Short mmCIF file of N, CA and C and ligand atoms in Angstrom, two decimals:
data_model
loop_
_atom_site.label_atom_id
_atom_site.label_comp_id
_atom_site.label_asym_id
_atom_site.label_seq_id
_atom_site.Cartn_x
_atom_site.Cartn_y
_atom_site.Cartn_z
N MET A 1 135.83 79.88 94.78
CA MET A 1 134.51 79.94 95.41
C MET A 1 134.00 81.37 95.49
N SER A 2 132.80 81.52 95.07
CA SER A 2 132.18 82.83 95.15
C SER A 2 131.64 83.05 96.57
N ARG A 3 131.44 84.30 96.91
CA ARG A 3 130.91 84.62 98.23
C ARG A 3 129.39 84.43 98.25
N PRO A 4 128.80 84.39 99.45
CA PRO A 4 127.35 84.25 99.52
C PRO A 4 126.65 85.45 98.88
N CYS A 5 125.53 85.20 98.25
CA CYS A 5 124.81 86.30 97.60
C CYS A 5 124.27 87.27 98.66
N PRO A 6 124.41 88.58 98.42
CA PRO A 6 123.88 89.57 99.38
C PRO A 6 122.36 89.47 99.59
N CYS A 7 121.63 88.82 98.68
CA CYS A 7 120.18 88.72 98.86
C CYS A 7 119.81 87.66 99.89
N THR A 8 120.82 87.06 100.50
CA THR A 8 120.65 86.06 101.57
C THR A 8 119.82 84.84 101.14
N SER A 9 120.00 84.47 99.86
CA SER A 9 119.32 83.28 99.35
C SER A 9 120.02 82.01 99.80
N LYS A 10 121.20 82.15 100.40
CA LYS A 10 122.07 81.03 100.78
C LYS A 10 122.74 80.40 99.56
N ARG A 11 122.61 81.05 98.41
CA ARG A 11 123.34 80.59 97.24
C ARG A 11 124.57 81.49 97.07
N THR A 12 125.47 81.06 96.19
CA THR A 12 126.63 81.91 95.97
C THR A 12 126.24 83.05 95.03
N PHE A 13 126.98 84.14 95.16
CA PHE A 13 126.68 85.34 94.37
C PHE A 13 126.69 85.02 92.88
N ASP A 14 127.70 84.27 92.43
CA ASP A 14 127.79 84.00 90.98
C ASP A 14 126.69 83.07 90.47
N ALA A 15 126.05 82.33 91.39
CA ALA A 15 124.95 81.44 90.98
C ALA A 15 123.60 82.07 91.25
N CYS A 16 123.60 83.30 91.79
CA CYS A 16 122.33 83.93 92.15
C CYS A 16 122.19 85.27 91.43
N CYS A 17 122.47 86.36 92.08
CA CYS A 17 122.16 87.67 91.51
C CYS A 17 123.23 88.26 90.59
N GLU A 18 124.46 87.78 90.70
CA GLU A 18 125.53 88.43 89.93
C GLU A 18 125.28 88.48 88.42
N PRO A 19 124.83 87.37 87.79
CA PRO A 19 124.61 87.43 86.34
C PRO A 19 123.58 88.49 85.93
N PHE A 20 122.62 88.77 86.83
CA PHE A 20 121.61 89.79 86.53
C PHE A 20 122.24 91.18 86.60
N LEU A 21 123.03 91.40 87.67
CA LEU A 21 123.66 92.71 87.83
C LEU A 21 124.66 92.99 86.70
N LEU A 22 125.28 91.93 86.21
CA LEU A 22 126.26 92.11 85.13
C LEU A 22 125.59 92.18 83.76
N GLY A 23 124.27 91.94 83.73
CA GLY A 23 123.56 91.97 82.46
C GLY A 23 123.79 90.72 81.62
N LYS A 24 124.31 89.67 82.25
CA LYS A 24 124.56 88.43 81.51
C LYS A 24 123.31 87.59 81.35
N ARG A 25 122.39 87.77 82.31
CA ARG A 25 121.13 87.04 82.25
C ARG A 25 120.02 87.99 82.67
N LEU A 26 118.78 87.67 82.25
CA LEU A 26 117.62 88.43 82.69
C LEU A 26 116.88 87.60 83.73
N PRO A 27 116.36 88.26 84.77
CA PRO A 27 115.56 87.52 85.75
C PRO A 27 114.34 86.89 85.07
N ASN A 28 114.06 85.63 85.40
CA ASN A 28 112.90 84.93 84.83
C ASN A 28 111.62 85.23 85.57
N THR A 29 111.75 85.66 86.81
CA THR A 29 110.57 85.86 87.65
C THR A 29 110.70 87.18 88.41
N PRO A 30 109.56 87.72 88.86
CA PRO A 30 109.62 88.92 89.70
C PRO A 30 110.46 88.69 90.95
N GLU A 31 110.40 87.48 91.52
CA GLU A 31 111.21 87.23 92.72
C GLU A 31 112.70 87.37 92.42
N GLN A 32 113.12 86.83 91.29
CA GLN A 32 114.54 86.97 90.93
C GLN A 32 114.92 88.44 90.75
N LEU A 33 114.01 89.20 90.11
CA LEU A 33 114.30 90.62 89.95
C LEU A 33 114.33 91.32 91.31
N MET A 34 113.38 90.99 92.15
CA MET A 34 113.34 91.55 93.50
C MET A 34 114.64 91.29 94.24
N ARG A 35 115.09 90.03 94.20
CA ARG A 35 116.33 89.66 94.87
C ARG A 35 117.52 90.44 94.31
N SER A 36 117.55 90.54 92.99
CA SER A 36 118.70 91.22 92.38
C SER A 36 118.68 92.72 92.69
N ARG A 37 117.46 93.28 92.87
CA ARG A 37 117.39 94.70 93.24
C ARG A 37 117.84 94.88 94.69
N PHE A 38 117.50 93.96 95.56
CA PHE A 38 118.00 94.03 96.94
C PHE A 38 119.53 94.00 96.92
N THR A 39 120.07 93.08 96.12
CA THR A 39 121.52 92.97 95.99
C THR A 39 122.11 94.27 95.44
N ALA A 40 121.41 94.88 94.49
CA ALA A 40 121.89 96.15 93.93
C ALA A 40 121.93 97.24 95.00
N TYR A 41 120.91 97.26 95.87
CA TYR A 41 120.96 98.20 97.00
C TYR A 41 122.16 97.89 97.88
N ALA A 42 122.36 96.60 98.16
CA ALA A 42 123.44 96.19 99.06
C ALA A 42 124.81 96.58 98.49
N LEU A 43 124.94 96.48 97.16
CA LEU A 43 126.23 96.74 96.53
C LEU A 43 126.30 98.13 95.92
N ARG A 44 125.27 98.93 96.17
CA ARG A 44 125.24 100.33 95.72
C ARG A 44 125.31 100.45 94.20
N LYS A 45 124.57 99.57 93.53
CA LYS A 45 124.50 99.63 92.07
C LYS A 45 123.24 100.38 91.67
N ALA A 46 123.27 101.68 91.88
CA ALA A 46 122.07 102.49 91.65
C ALA A 46 121.61 102.44 90.19
N GLU A 47 122.56 102.31 89.28
CA GLU A 47 122.19 102.27 87.86
C GLU A 47 121.29 101.07 87.56
N TYR A 48 121.56 99.96 88.24
CA TYR A 48 120.75 98.76 88.03
C TYR A 48 119.33 98.99 88.53
N LEU A 49 119.21 99.74 89.62
CA LEU A 49 117.88 100.03 90.16
C LEU A 49 117.08 100.87 89.18
N VAL A 50 117.74 101.82 88.55
CA VAL A 50 117.06 102.65 87.56
C VAL A 50 116.68 101.81 86.34
N ALA A 51 117.61 101.01 85.87
CA ALA A 51 117.40 100.22 84.65
C ALA A 51 116.27 99.19 84.81
N THR A 52 116.02 98.75 86.04
CA THR A 52 115.01 97.73 86.25
C THR A 52 113.69 98.31 86.76
N THR A 53 113.58 99.64 86.73
CA THR A 53 112.32 100.30 87.09
C THR A 53 111.51 100.54 85.82
N ALA A 54 110.20 100.35 85.91
CA ALA A 54 109.33 100.55 84.75
C ALA A 54 109.56 101.95 84.18
N GLU A 55 109.52 102.03 82.87
CA GLU A 55 109.90 103.26 82.18
C GLU A 55 109.15 104.49 82.69
N GLU A 56 107.82 104.33 82.92
CA GLU A 56 107.04 105.51 83.31
C GLU A 56 107.37 106.00 84.72
N LYS A 57 108.05 105.15 85.50
CA LYS A 57 108.42 105.53 86.87
C LYS A 57 109.86 106.02 86.95
N ARG A 58 110.59 105.78 85.88
CA ARG A 58 112.03 106.07 85.92
C ARG A 58 112.29 107.57 86.10
N GLY A 59 111.39 108.37 85.55
CA GLY A 59 111.55 109.82 85.66
C GLY A 59 111.48 110.33 87.09
N GLU A 60 110.84 109.53 87.97
CA GLU A 60 110.72 109.95 89.37
C GLU A 60 112.01 109.68 90.14
N LEU A 61 112.91 108.92 89.52
CA LEU A 61 114.13 108.55 90.22
C LEU A 61 115.23 109.56 89.95
N ASP A 62 115.98 109.84 91.00
CA ASP A 62 117.13 110.72 90.88
C ASP A 62 118.35 109.85 91.21
N LEU A 63 119.18 109.64 90.21
CA LEU A 63 120.30 108.71 90.37
C LEU A 63 121.21 109.10 91.53
N ASP A 64 121.49 110.38 91.68
CA ASP A 64 122.38 110.81 92.77
C ASP A 64 121.74 110.56 94.13
N GLU A 65 120.43 110.84 94.19
CA GLU A 65 119.71 110.61 95.44
C GLU A 65 119.71 109.11 95.78
N LEU A 66 119.50 108.30 94.75
CA LEU A 66 119.50 106.85 94.93
C LEU A 66 120.88 106.37 95.40
N LYS A 67 121.91 106.95 94.84
CA LYS A 67 123.28 106.59 95.25
C LYS A 67 123.52 106.96 96.69
N ARG A 68 123.03 108.14 97.08
CA ARG A 68 123.19 108.56 98.48
C ARG A 68 122.44 107.62 99.41
N TYR A 69 121.22 107.24 98.98
CA TYR A 69 120.43 106.32 99.80
C TYR A 69 121.16 104.99 99.95
N CYS A 70 121.65 104.45 98.84
CA CYS A 70 122.37 103.18 98.88
C CYS A 70 123.57 103.27 99.83
N ALA A 71 124.23 104.41 99.82
CA ALA A 71 125.42 104.57 100.66
C ALA A 71 125.05 104.68 102.14
N SER A 72 123.81 105.07 102.43
CA SER A 72 123.41 105.29 103.82
C SER A 72 122.82 104.03 104.45
N VAL A 73 122.53 103.04 103.62
CA VAL A 73 121.82 101.87 104.13
C VAL A 73 122.69 100.61 104.04
N THR A 74 122.60 99.79 105.06
CA THR A 74 123.23 98.48 105.03
C THR A 74 122.11 97.46 104.90
N CYS A 75 122.17 96.65 103.85
CA CYS A 75 121.12 95.66 103.60
C CYS A 75 121.53 94.38 104.30
N ILE A 76 120.80 94.01 105.33
CA ILE A 76 121.21 92.87 106.15
C ILE A 76 120.64 91.56 105.62
N SER A 77 119.34 91.53 105.41
CA SER A 77 118.77 90.28 104.90
C SER A 77 117.44 90.54 104.23
N LEU A 78 117.06 89.58 103.41
CA LEU A 78 115.82 89.68 102.64
C LEU A 78 115.02 88.40 102.88
N LYS A 79 113.74 88.59 103.16
CA LYS A 79 112.87 87.43 103.32
C LYS A 79 111.66 87.62 102.40
N ILE A 80 111.49 86.70 101.47
CA ILE A 80 110.33 86.75 100.58
C ILE A 80 109.18 86.09 101.33
N LEU A 81 108.10 86.83 101.52
CA LEU A 81 106.96 86.29 102.27
C LEU A 81 105.97 85.59 101.35
N SER A 82 105.73 86.18 100.18
CA SER A 82 104.82 85.54 99.23
C SER A 82 105.04 86.11 97.84
N THR A 83 104.63 85.32 96.86
CA THR A 83 104.65 85.81 95.48
C THR A 83 103.31 85.48 94.84
N GLU A 84 102.87 86.35 93.94
CA GLU A 84 101.61 86.12 93.20
C GLU A 84 101.92 86.38 91.73
N GLY A 85 101.35 85.57 90.86
CA GLY A 85 101.60 85.75 89.43
C GLY A 85 103.06 85.51 89.12
N GLY A 86 103.51 86.20 88.06
CA GLY A 86 104.93 86.10 87.72
C GLY A 86 105.35 84.79 87.11
N LYS A 87 104.36 83.98 86.71
CA LYS A 87 104.68 82.70 86.08
C LYS A 87 104.95 82.92 84.59
N ALA A 88 105.31 81.85 83.92
CA ALA A 88 105.67 81.95 82.50
C ALA A 88 104.59 82.63 81.66
N ASP A 89 103.30 82.41 82.02
CA ASP A 89 102.19 82.98 81.24
C ASP A 89 101.77 84.36 81.72
N ASP A 90 102.34 84.84 82.79
CA ASP A 90 101.89 86.11 83.38
C ASP A 90 102.74 87.28 82.91
N ASP A 91 102.09 88.42 82.81
CA ASP A 91 102.85 89.63 82.50
C ASP A 91 102.94 90.56 83.71
N THR A 92 102.33 90.13 84.81
CA THR A 92 102.46 90.91 86.05
C THR A 92 102.76 89.94 87.19
N GLY A 93 103.29 90.51 88.23
CA GLY A 93 103.58 89.70 89.41
C GLY A 93 103.70 90.60 90.62
N VAL A 94 103.49 90.00 91.78
CA VAL A 94 103.56 90.74 93.04
C VAL A 94 104.46 89.95 93.99
N VAL A 95 105.35 90.66 94.65
CA VAL A 95 106.23 90.02 95.64
C VAL A 95 106.10 90.78 96.95
N THR A 96 105.79 90.06 98.01
CA THR A 96 105.74 90.67 99.33
C THR A 96 106.98 90.20 100.10
N PHE A 97 107.67 91.16 100.69
CA PHE A 97 108.94 90.80 101.35
C PHE A 97 109.21 91.65 102.58
N HIS A 98 110.10 91.15 103.38
CA HIS A 98 110.68 91.90 104.49
C HIS A 98 112.15 92.11 104.17
N ALA A 99 112.59 93.34 104.23
CA ALA A 99 114.02 93.62 104.10
C ALA A 99 114.51 94.15 105.43
N SER A 100 115.51 93.49 105.96
CA SER A 100 116.11 93.96 107.20
C SER A 100 117.26 94.89 106.84
N LEU A 101 117.15 96.12 107.31
CA LEU A 101 118.09 97.17 106.91
C LEU A 101 118.69 97.84 108.13
N GLN A 102 119.80 98.50 107.92
CA GLN A 102 120.34 99.35 108.96
C GLN A 102 120.60 100.71 108.32
N ILE A 103 119.96 101.73 108.88
CA ILE A 103 120.09 103.07 108.32
C ILE A 103 120.59 103.99 109.43
N ASN A 104 121.70 104.66 109.16
CA ASN A 104 122.33 105.54 110.16
C ASN A 104 122.46 104.82 111.50
N GLY A 105 122.90 103.58 111.45
CA GLY A 105 123.14 102.83 112.67
C GLY A 105 121.91 102.23 113.32
N LYS A 106 120.73 102.48 112.76
CA LYS A 106 119.51 101.94 113.36
C LYS A 106 118.94 100.80 112.52
N ARG A 107 118.62 99.70 113.19
CA ARG A 107 118.03 98.57 112.48
C ARG A 107 116.58 98.89 112.17
N MET A 108 116.12 98.53 111.01
CA MET A 108 114.70 98.66 110.71
C MET A 108 114.26 97.55 109.77
N LEU A 109 112.97 97.24 109.84
CA LEU A 109 112.40 96.22 108.98
C LEU A 109 111.51 96.93 107.96
N HIS A 110 111.84 96.74 106.71
CA HIS A 110 111.07 97.35 105.63
C HIS A 110 110.17 96.26 105.04
N ARG A 111 108.86 96.50 105.11
CA ARG A 111 107.93 95.52 104.56
C ARG A 111 107.32 96.15 103.32
N GLU A 112 107.32 95.43 102.24
CA GLU A 112 106.78 96.00 101.00
C GLU A 112 106.10 94.92 100.16
N ARG A 113 105.05 95.38 99.48
CA ARG A 113 104.35 94.55 98.52
C ARG A 113 104.63 95.21 97.17
N SER A 114 105.51 94.61 96.41
CA SER A 114 105.99 95.22 95.16
C SER A 114 105.27 94.64 93.96
N THR A 115 104.98 95.52 93.02
CA THR A 115 104.35 95.11 91.77
C THR A 115 105.38 95.14 90.64
N PHE A 116 105.33 94.10 89.82
CA PHE A 116 106.26 93.97 88.70
C PHE A 116 105.48 93.75 87.41
N ARG A 117 106.08 94.14 86.32
CA ARG A 117 105.42 93.97 85.02
C ARG A 117 106.46 93.51 83.99
N ARG A 118 106.01 92.61 83.12
CA ARG A 118 106.92 92.12 82.09
C ARG A 118 106.63 92.85 80.78
N GLU A 119 107.70 93.32 80.20
CA GLU A 119 107.58 94.02 78.92
C GLU A 119 108.71 93.58 78.01
N GLY A 120 108.35 93.13 76.83
CA GLY A 120 109.39 92.69 75.89
C GLY A 120 110.27 91.59 76.47
N GLY A 121 109.66 90.75 77.30
CA GLY A 121 110.42 89.63 77.87
C GLY A 121 111.23 89.97 79.10
N ARG A 122 111.17 91.22 79.54
CA ARG A 122 111.93 91.63 80.73
C ARG A 122 111.01 92.07 81.83
N TRP A 123 111.37 91.68 83.05
CA TRP A 123 110.61 92.12 84.21
C TRP A 123 111.11 93.47 84.71
N PHE A 124 110.13 94.32 85.08
CA PHE A 124 110.46 95.63 85.65
C PHE A 124 109.72 95.83 86.96
N TYR A 125 110.33 96.58 87.85
CA TYR A 125 109.68 96.98 89.09
C TYR A 125 108.78 98.17 88.78
N VAL A 126 107.50 98.07 89.16
CA VAL A 126 106.57 99.17 88.90
C VAL A 126 106.47 100.07 90.13
N ASP A 127 105.95 99.51 91.22
CA ASP A 127 105.92 100.29 92.46
C ASP A 127 105.66 99.36 93.63
N GLY A 128 105.61 99.95 94.80
CA GLY A 128 105.43 99.13 96.00
C GLY A 128 104.61 99.86 97.05
N GLU A 129 103.87 99.04 97.80
CA GLU A 129 103.13 99.57 98.96
C GLU A 129 103.91 99.18 100.20
N THR A 130 104.13 100.13 101.06
CA THR A 130 104.84 99.80 102.29
C THR A 130 103.93 100.06 103.49
N ASN A 131 104.15 99.31 104.51
CA ASN A 131 103.47 99.63 105.79
C ASN A 131 104.19 98.93 106.92
ZN1 LIG B 201 120.87 86.70 95.14
#
């Protein structure tokens, strides 16, 4: 039996985000990519976060900084509030979510509206608005 997926989907890890993190499958939807990125934060897979960021934004990422951030945060739960687009015919999608995090011992709720884009059959994270 596999353990519960860190993205708190209530599915097992091997039936949810693990195949994406291992590169065995590609996310079909922005929500799946979003979930797998949350799991990557939870499991400190910074390389996956870089690989799933849109190419033009990748230069803004510092892998070491991302690794430090992942190490400082505990990802408690993820709640998808809404999704827009991201269907089979769409090349863009938006996911609004709440991520419950603990940073330096303090609980916080991160709310973000993330934009995703499909290129060459793969979904990438473009950017997000937080408030
Ligand atoms: Zn998952």
